[in-house]
Short mmCIF file of C-alpha atoms in Angstrom, two decimals:
data_model
loop_
_atom_site.label_atom_id
_atom_site.label_comp_id
_atom_site.label_asym_id
_atom_site.label_seq_id
_atom_site.Cartn_x
_atom_site.Cartn_y
_atom_site.Cartn_z
CA MET A 441 -66.33 -34.10 9.04
CA LYS A 442 -69.59 -32.59 10.27
CA THR A 443 -69.56 -30.05 7.42
CA VAL A 444 -69.09 -32.82 4.87
CA PHE A 445 -71.87 -34.87 6.45
CA PHE A 446 -74.22 -31.89 6.52
CA THR A 447 -73.59 -30.95 2.89
CA LEU A 448 -74.17 -34.50 1.68
CA LEU A 449 -77.34 -34.83 3.73
CA LEU A 450 -78.62 -31.50 2.47
CA LEU A 451 -77.96 -32.31 -1.17
CA LEU A 452 -79.53 -35.74 -0.81
CA SER A 453 -82.60 -34.35 0.91
CA ILE A 454 -83.49 -31.93 -1.88
CA THR A 455 -83.85 -34.75 -4.39
CA ILE A 456 -87.22 -35.62 -2.87
CA ASN A 457 -90.02 -33.41 -4.17
CA ASN A 458 -92.20 -32.92 -1.10
CA GLN A 459 -94.98 -30.46 -1.91
CA ALA A 460 -97.12 -30.87 1.20
CA GLN A 461 -99.01 -27.72 2.18
CA ASP A 462 -99.86 -28.82 5.73
CA LEU A 463 -96.51 -28.49 7.44
CA SER A 464 -97.78 -29.03 10.98
CA SER A 465 -96.98 -32.72 11.33
CA ILE A 466 -93.48 -32.25 9.89
CA ALA A 467 -92.87 -29.25 12.16
CA ASN A 468 -94.06 -31.15 15.22
CA GLN A 469 -91.78 -34.06 14.37
CA PHE A 470 -88.89 -31.61 14.21
CA ILE A 471 -89.83 -30.07 17.57
CA GLU A 472 -90.28 -33.46 19.24
CA SER A 473 -86.84 -34.54 18.05
CA LEU A 474 -85.28 -31.74 20.13
CA ASP A 475 -84.23 -32.06 23.75
CA PRO A 476 -85.84 -29.64 26.26
CA GLU A 477 -83.09 -27.02 25.99
CA LEU A 478 -83.18 -26.94 22.20
CA LYS A 479 -86.98 -26.76 22.27
CA LYS A 480 -86.72 -23.74 24.53
CA GLN A 481 -84.33 -22.09 22.07
CA ALA A 482 -86.42 -22.93 19.02
CA CYS A 483 -90.01 -22.24 20.12
CA PHE A 484 -91.69 -18.83 20.51
CA PRO A 485 -95.30 -17.61 20.76
CA PHE A 486 -96.81 -16.89 17.34
CA ASP A 487 -96.96 -13.13 17.93
CA HIS A 488 -93.53 -12.84 19.63
CA SER A 489 -91.44 -9.84 18.57
CA GLU A 490 -88.66 -12.21 17.50
CA ARG A 491 -90.84 -13.18 14.55
CA PHE A 492 -90.11 -9.81 12.95
CA ASN A 493 -86.42 -9.69 13.93
CA TRP A 494 -85.17 -10.81 10.53
CA HIS A 495 -82.07 -9.96 8.54
CA PHE A 496 -79.78 -11.36 5.86
CA VAL A 497 -76.34 -10.35 7.17
CA PRO A 498 -74.00 -12.36 9.43
CA ARG A 499 -75.08 -11.60 13.01
CA GLU A 500 -76.23 -13.16 16.28
CA ARG A 501 -79.61 -14.89 15.93
CA LYS A 502 -82.13 -16.81 18.00
CA GLY A 503 -82.90 -20.46 17.42
CA PRO A 504 -80.69 -23.57 17.30
CA THR A 505 -78.45 -24.26 14.31
CA PHE A 506 -77.08 -27.33 12.57
CA HIS A 507 -74.19 -27.11 15.04
CA ASP A 508 -76.68 -28.05 17.77
CA PHE A 509 -78.38 -30.93 15.93
CA ASN A 510 -77.55 -34.60 15.82
CA ALA A 511 -78.15 -36.59 12.62
CA GLU A 512 -81.85 -37.25 13.35
CA GLN A 513 -82.55 -33.61 14.24
CA THR A 514 -80.69 -32.42 11.14
CA GLY A 515 -82.84 -34.69 9.01
CA GLN A 516 -86.05 -33.44 10.64
CA ALA A 517 -85.00 -29.81 10.16
CA LEU A 518 -84.22 -30.40 6.49
CA ASP A 519 -87.55 -32.20 6.03
CA LEU A 520 -89.31 -29.05 7.25
CA MET A 521 -87.30 -26.85 4.90
CA ARG A 522 -87.94 -29.15 1.98
CA ALA A 523 -91.69 -29.36 2.63
CA SER A 524 -91.97 -25.57 2.77
CA LEU A 525 -90.30 -24.86 -0.58
CA GLY A 526 -90.61 -25.85 -4.20
CA THR A 527 -87.80 -27.87 -5.76
CA VAL A 528 -86.14 -24.73 -7.14
CA GLY A 529 -86.30 -23.05 -3.73
CA GLN A 530 -84.76 -26.10 -2.09
CA GLU A 531 -81.89 -26.15 -4.56
CA LYS A 532 -81.18 -22.43 -4.24
CA ALA A 533 -81.30 -22.53 -0.44
CA ALA A 534 -78.83 -25.42 -0.42
CA ALA A 535 -76.54 -23.62 -2.86
CA ILE A 536 -76.58 -20.39 -0.83
CA ILE A 537 -75.63 -22.29 2.31
CA GLU A 538 -72.84 -24.07 0.43
CA LEU A 539 -71.44 -20.70 -0.73
CA GLU A 540 -70.30 -20.10 2.85
CA ASN A 541 -67.52 -22.61 2.14
CA VAL A 542 -66.55 -20.62 -0.97
CA LEU A 543 -66.39 -17.41 1.09
CA ARG A 544 -64.12 -19.12 3.60
CA GLU A 545 -61.68 -19.82 0.78
CA VAL A 546 -62.02 -16.40 -0.90
CA GLU A 547 -61.46 -14.59 2.41
CA ASN A 548 -58.72 -17.00 3.56
CA ARG A 549 -60.59 -17.92 6.72
CA PRO A 550 -59.78 -21.05 8.76
CA GLU A 551 -61.93 -24.16 8.29
CA ASN A 552 -63.54 -23.75 11.73
CA ASP A 553 -64.42 -20.07 11.15
CA THR A 554 -67.92 -19.25 12.41
CA TYR A 555 -68.42 -15.99 10.47
CA ARG A 556 -68.65 -17.84 7.14
CA ASP A 557 -70.22 -21.07 8.30
CA PRO A 558 -72.58 -23.44 6.41
CA LEU A 559 -73.77 -24.86 9.73
CA ASN A 560 -74.73 -21.47 11.17
CA TYR A 561 -78.37 -21.40 9.99
CA HIS A 562 -81.07 -21.01 12.64
CA PHE A 563 -84.48 -22.66 12.99
CA SER A 564 -87.29 -20.96 14.91
CA VAL A 565 -90.95 -22.00 15.28
CA PHE A 566 -93.66 -19.50 16.21
CA GLY A 567 -96.79 -20.88 17.85
CA LYS A 568 -97.84 -24.51 18.12
CA PRO A 569 -97.83 -26.17 14.69
CA SER A 570 -101.44 -27.05 14.01
CA SER A 571 -103.75 -27.88 11.11
CA ASN A 572 -106.41 -25.44 12.32
CA LYS A 573 -104.62 -22.64 14.20
CA PRO A 574 -102.09 -20.06 12.96
CA TRP A 575 -98.40 -20.71 13.41
CA GLY A 576 -95.16 -20.06 11.54
CA TRP A 577 -91.50 -20.88 11.27
CA ARG A 578 -88.24 -19.36 10.03
CA LEU A 579 -84.93 -20.55 8.61
CA GLU A 580 -82.30 -17.82 8.66
CA GLY A 581 -78.60 -17.19 8.34
CA HIS A 582 -76.23 -15.31 6.05
CA HIS A 583 -78.00 -14.49 2.76
CA LEU A 584 -81.01 -16.66 3.55
CA SER A 585 -84.17 -15.64 5.37
CA LEU A 586 -87.24 -17.81 4.78
CA ASN A 587 -90.37 -16.90 6.75
CA PHE A 588 -93.51 -19.04 6.61
CA SER A 589 -96.99 -18.67 8.08
CA SER A 590 -99.64 -21.37 8.06
CA ALA A 591 -103.30 -21.81 8.97
CA GLU A 592 -106.00 -24.37 8.19
CA GLY A 593 -103.37 -26.70 6.77
CA THR A 594 -102.23 -24.15 4.16
CA ILE A 595 -99.19 -21.94 3.72
CA THR A 596 -100.74 -18.48 3.80
CA SER A 597 -97.49 -16.50 3.63
CA ALA A 598 -93.91 -17.28 2.65
CA THR A 599 -92.53 -13.75 2.90
CA PRO A 600 -90.26 -11.98 3.54
CA SER A 601 -88.25 -14.34 1.34
CA PHE A 602 -84.63 -13.31 0.93
CA MET A 603 -81.89 -15.06 -1.01
CA GLY A 604 -78.41 -13.68 -1.65
CA SER A 605 -75.25 -14.81 -3.38
CA ASN A 606 -71.69 -13.81 -2.53
CA PRO A 607 -69.88 -14.19 -4.82
CA GLY A 608 -72.54 -13.55 -7.44
CA ILE A 609 -70.29 -15.48 -9.79
CA VAL A 610 -67.48 -17.59 -8.31
CA LEU A 611 -64.32 -16.30 -10.01
CA THR A 612 -61.71 -18.78 -8.72
CA GLY A 613 -61.31 -22.23 -7.26
CA PRO A 614 -63.06 -25.57 -7.85
CA GLN A 615 -66.51 -23.93 -8.13
CA MET A 616 -65.36 -21.30 -10.64
CA ASP A 617 -68.19 -19.81 -12.78
CA ARG A 618 -70.92 -21.03 -10.43
CA GLN A 619 -73.75 -18.46 -10.32
CA VAL A 620 -76.42 -19.37 -7.78
CA LEU A 621 -78.86 -16.58 -8.73
CA ALA A 622 -78.10 -16.57 -12.44
CA ASP A 623 -81.77 -16.70 -13.50
CA GLU A 624 -82.68 -13.62 -11.46
CA THR A 625 -79.77 -11.74 -13.05
CA ASN A 626 -79.96 -12.88 -16.65
CA MET A 627 -83.72 -12.61 -17.07
CA GLY A 628 -83.68 -9.11 -15.58
CA PHE A 629 -81.15 -8.02 -18.19
CA GLU A 630 -83.05 -9.80 -20.95
CA LEU A 631 -86.18 -7.84 -20.11
CA LEU A 632 -84.24 -4.57 -19.87
CA HIS A 633 -82.50 -5.11 -23.22
CA SER A 634 -85.82 -5.91 -24.91
CA LEU A 635 -87.06 -2.37 -24.22
CA SER A 636 -86.97 0.40 -26.80
CA ASP A 637 -85.31 3.69 -25.96
CA SER A 638 -88.67 5.30 -25.17
CA GLN A 639 -89.63 2.36 -22.96
CA LYS A 640 -86.30 2.55 -21.12
CA GLU A 641 -87.03 6.18 -20.31
CA LYS A 642 -90.03 4.93 -18.31
CA ALA A 643 -88.19 2.00 -16.73
CA LEU A 644 -84.95 3.75 -15.69
CA PHE A 645 -85.20 5.83 -12.51
CA ALA A 646 -81.52 6.43 -11.68
CA ASP A 647 -78.14 6.22 -13.39
CA LYS A 648 -76.60 4.89 -10.18
CA ALA A 649 -77.90 1.74 -8.47
CA PRO A 650 -78.96 1.99 -4.80
CA ALA A 651 -76.38 0.70 -2.33
CA ASP A 652 -78.66 -2.22 -1.42
CA ILE A 653 -82.28 -3.32 -1.66
CA ILE A 654 -84.29 -0.27 -0.64
CA THR A 655 -86.59 -2.01 1.84
CA SER A 656 -83.61 -3.61 3.63
CA ASN A 657 -84.94 -5.65 6.58
CA ASP A 658 -87.85 -3.29 7.29
CA ARG A 659 -90.60 -4.82 9.41
CA LYS A 660 -93.22 -3.59 6.95
CA ALA A 661 -92.37 -3.03 3.30
CA LYS A 662 -94.02 -0.26 1.32
CA LEU A 663 -94.46 0.55 -2.33
CA LEU A 664 -91.34 2.14 -3.77
CA SER A 665 -91.32 5.59 -5.33
CA GLN A 666 -89.98 4.45 -8.68
CA SER A 667 -92.98 3.85 -10.93
CA GLY A 668 -91.09 2.06 -13.71
CA ILE A 669 -92.74 0.80 -16.86
CA LYS A 670 -96.12 -0.92 -16.54
CA GLY A 671 -97.10 -4.17 -18.17
CA SER A 672 -99.65 -2.23 -20.19
CA ASP A 673 -96.75 -0.40 -21.90
CA LEU A 674 -94.99 -3.61 -22.90
CA LYS A 675 -95.34 -5.54 -26.14
CA ALA A 676 -96.60 -9.11 -25.93
CA ASP A 677 -93.12 -10.66 -26.05
CA GLN A 678 -91.83 -8.20 -23.45
CA LEU A 679 -94.75 -8.93 -21.15
CA LEU A 680 -93.91 -12.61 -21.47
CA LEU A 681 -90.37 -11.82 -20.27
CA LEU A 682 -91.82 -9.96 -17.27
CA LYS A 683 -93.99 -12.99 -16.47
CA ARG A 684 -90.96 -15.26 -16.71
CA LEU A 685 -88.94 -12.99 -14.43
CA VAL A 686 -91.68 -12.96 -11.79
CA GLY A 687 -92.02 -16.72 -12.25
CA ILE A 688 -88.37 -17.18 -11.31
CA TYR A 689 -89.11 -15.74 -7.87
CA LEU A 690 -92.39 -17.62 -7.46
CA SER A 691 -90.68 -20.89 -8.40
CA ARG A 692 -89.03 -20.86 -4.97
CA TYR A 693 -92.35 -21.82 -3.42
CA THR A 694 -94.60 -24.85 -3.26
CA THR A 695 -96.97 -25.41 -6.15
CA GLU A 696 -99.99 -24.39 -4.09
CA TYR A 697 -98.48 -21.15 -2.76
CA HIS A 698 -97.13 -20.31 -6.21
CA SER A 699 -100.70 -20.64 -7.53
CA GLN A 700 -102.05 -18.35 -4.79
CA LEU A 701 -99.71 -15.55 -5.85
CA ILE A 702 -100.22 -16.06 -9.58
CA ASN A 703 -103.97 -15.84 -9.07
CA ARG A 704 -103.52 -12.55 -7.18
CA ILE A 705 -101.52 -11.11 -10.04
CA LYS A 706 -104.05 -12.29 -12.62
CA SER A 707 -106.94 -10.81 -10.64
CA THR A 708 -105.34 -7.34 -10.64
CA GLY A 709 -103.91 -7.76 -14.12
CA TRP A 710 -100.40 -8.25 -15.46
CA GLU A 711 -100.83 -4.88 -17.15
CA ASN A 712 -100.61 -3.29 -13.68
CA MET A 713 -97.29 -4.91 -12.76
CA SER A 714 -94.32 -2.56 -13.15
CA PHE A 715 -90.60 -3.00 -13.80
CA ALA A 716 -88.01 -0.37 -12.78
CA TRP A 717 -84.24 -0.29 -13.30
CA ALA A 718 -81.26 1.67 -11.96
CA GLY A 719 -77.54 1.54 -12.65
CA SER A 720 -75.52 -0.16 -15.33
CA GLN A 721 -77.15 -1.84 -18.31
CA THR A 722 -74.15 -4.16 -18.82
CA ASN A 723 -74.35 -7.69 -17.48
CA LYS A 724 -70.76 -8.10 -16.31
CA VAL A 725 -68.98 -8.18 -12.96
CA GLY A 726 -68.03 -4.66 -11.96
CA ASN A 727 -71.21 -2.98 -13.25
CA PRO A 728 -73.61 -2.19 -10.34
CA HIS A 729 -77.29 -2.59 -11.17
CA TYR A 730 -80.70 -2.87 -9.53
CA TYR A 731 -84.31 -3.59 -10.45
CA SER A 732 -87.69 -3.78 -8.77
CA ILE A 733 -91.05 -5.29 -9.70
CA GLN A 734 -94.27 -4.08 -8.07
CA GLY A 735 -97.94 -4.95 -8.34
CA ALA A 736 -100.76 -7.04 -6.86
CA GLY A 737 -99.52 -6.13 -3.39
CA LEU A 738 -96.16 -7.79 -4.11
CA LEU A 739 -92.68 -6.30 -4.27
CA ILE A 740 -89.53 -7.87 -5.70
CA GLU A 741 -86.15 -6.19 -5.30
CA TYR A 742 -82.84 -7.27 -6.80
CA ASP A 743 -79.46 -5.57 -6.52
CA ASN A 744 -75.88 -6.39 -7.43
CA VAL A 745 -73.66 -3.60 -6.11
CA GLN A 746 -71.30 -4.75 -3.36
CA ASN A 747 -67.90 -6.41 -3.85
CA ASN A 748 -67.36 -4.79 -7.24
CA ALA A 749 -70.90 -5.69 -8.29
CA ASN A 750 -70.42 -9.40 -7.68
CA HIS A 751 -72.71 -9.76 -4.66
CA VAL A 752 -76.42 -10.30 -5.28
CA HIS A 753 -79.38 -9.60 -2.97
CA ALA A 754 -82.87 -10.67 -4.05
CA VAL A 755 -86.01 -10.39 -1.93
CA MET A 756 -89.75 -10.87 -2.29
CA ARG A 757 -92.15 -9.03 0.00
CA ASP A 758 -95.93 -9.24 0.35
CA LEU A 759 -97.15 -5.77 1.23
CA GLU A 760 -100.45 -7.22 2.43
CA ASN A 761 -99.35 -10.34 4.23
CA ASP A 762 -95.66 -10.44 5.24
CA PHE A 763 -95.23 -12.68 8.32
CA GLY A 764 -98.86 -13.78 7.87
CA GLY A 765 -100.23 -10.30 8.59
CA ASP A 766 -103.89 -11.34 8.33
CA LEU A 767 -103.24 -14.31 10.59
CA LEU A 768 -101.57 -12.10 13.20
CA GLN A 769 -104.57 -9.80 13.28
CA SER A 770 -107.09 -12.62 13.62
CA HIS A 771 -104.90 -14.31 16.24
CA TYR A 772 -104.79 -11.11 18.26
CA LEU A 773 -108.55 -10.55 18.01
CA GLN A 774 -109.36 -14.14 18.92
CA ASP A 775 -106.87 -14.78 21.68
CA HIS A 776 -106.22 -11.38 23.23
CA LEU A 777 -109.51 -9.53 22.87
CA GLY A 778 -111.43 -12.73 23.47
CA ASN A 779 -109.59 -13.34 26.73
CA ASN A 780 -110.18 -9.75 27.80
CA MET A 781 -113.93 -10.07 27.18
CA ALA A 782 -114.01 -13.31 29.13
CA HIS A 783 -112.27 -11.56 32.03
CA ILE A 784 -114.81 -8.74 31.91
CA ASN A 785 -117.67 -11.21 31.90
CA ASP A 786 -116.19 -12.90 34.97
#
């Protein structure tokens, strides 16, 4: 019954388009709804090492889950998720969580199984939510890791941002043919297939797709070695496809944060964005494939390799500002070095 209640509440909650940038009041309402023990589990200092302990596989995690929440707390947690994402991001996050029920059926697991569990998603808050001081929060579980940093009432970072889909396409059962990350897949192939043979020679870097996204859950992502084909080597209609593909990833975010990233790309030039491909060029289950997009300090990776190439991983990294990198540095300088100087002056 709790799973049914949760799913209905989640689906109902995403119908409200909440695009607030200042998340502090919503986050504080969530925290205040928790009892002392749950607060202790959920709250960490802003620069705590747990902030960087992220992953997208089933594993033990910090922070309370929907199993721990009552109806009010569940609603507050979902309000925070909803306020942090654009409508598309909300819908995809909900669909990824719901896929845990599909995996239970595919893998013949019992209804109360905790390995594939739509309630096993963890909420963690880093620092005191404030309109004028840095803080952040994370929602994480299987195939979903959403990391947000905020300062001065603005989302300054929403990366690493990982979304996965297993199955990539549901092949049996009542949700047959459902494809949660269809846009990421289909637009990638559309761009690839628009390339001429000479352009593909620049874009393709390997006949075999990597086993997974190359950056995995690295604390700090770096530019990848594959150079790919640059926007400057694309025709106008092909460049438009690249813009649409990037836009699919940016559509996860709030309008304001989406605009921040688009402006970064425009300032460095779409001609300097690159697209690289590896693996099969056939868009069917059973054909492993991978692509990356790099430029403007951003990195997108997509792969569909596992489970007979029916298991999608898609991540966006900010090479300059994952986990609110600039905020962390200023926080350290202000709080740590400032305190040390005060001690010296004493």
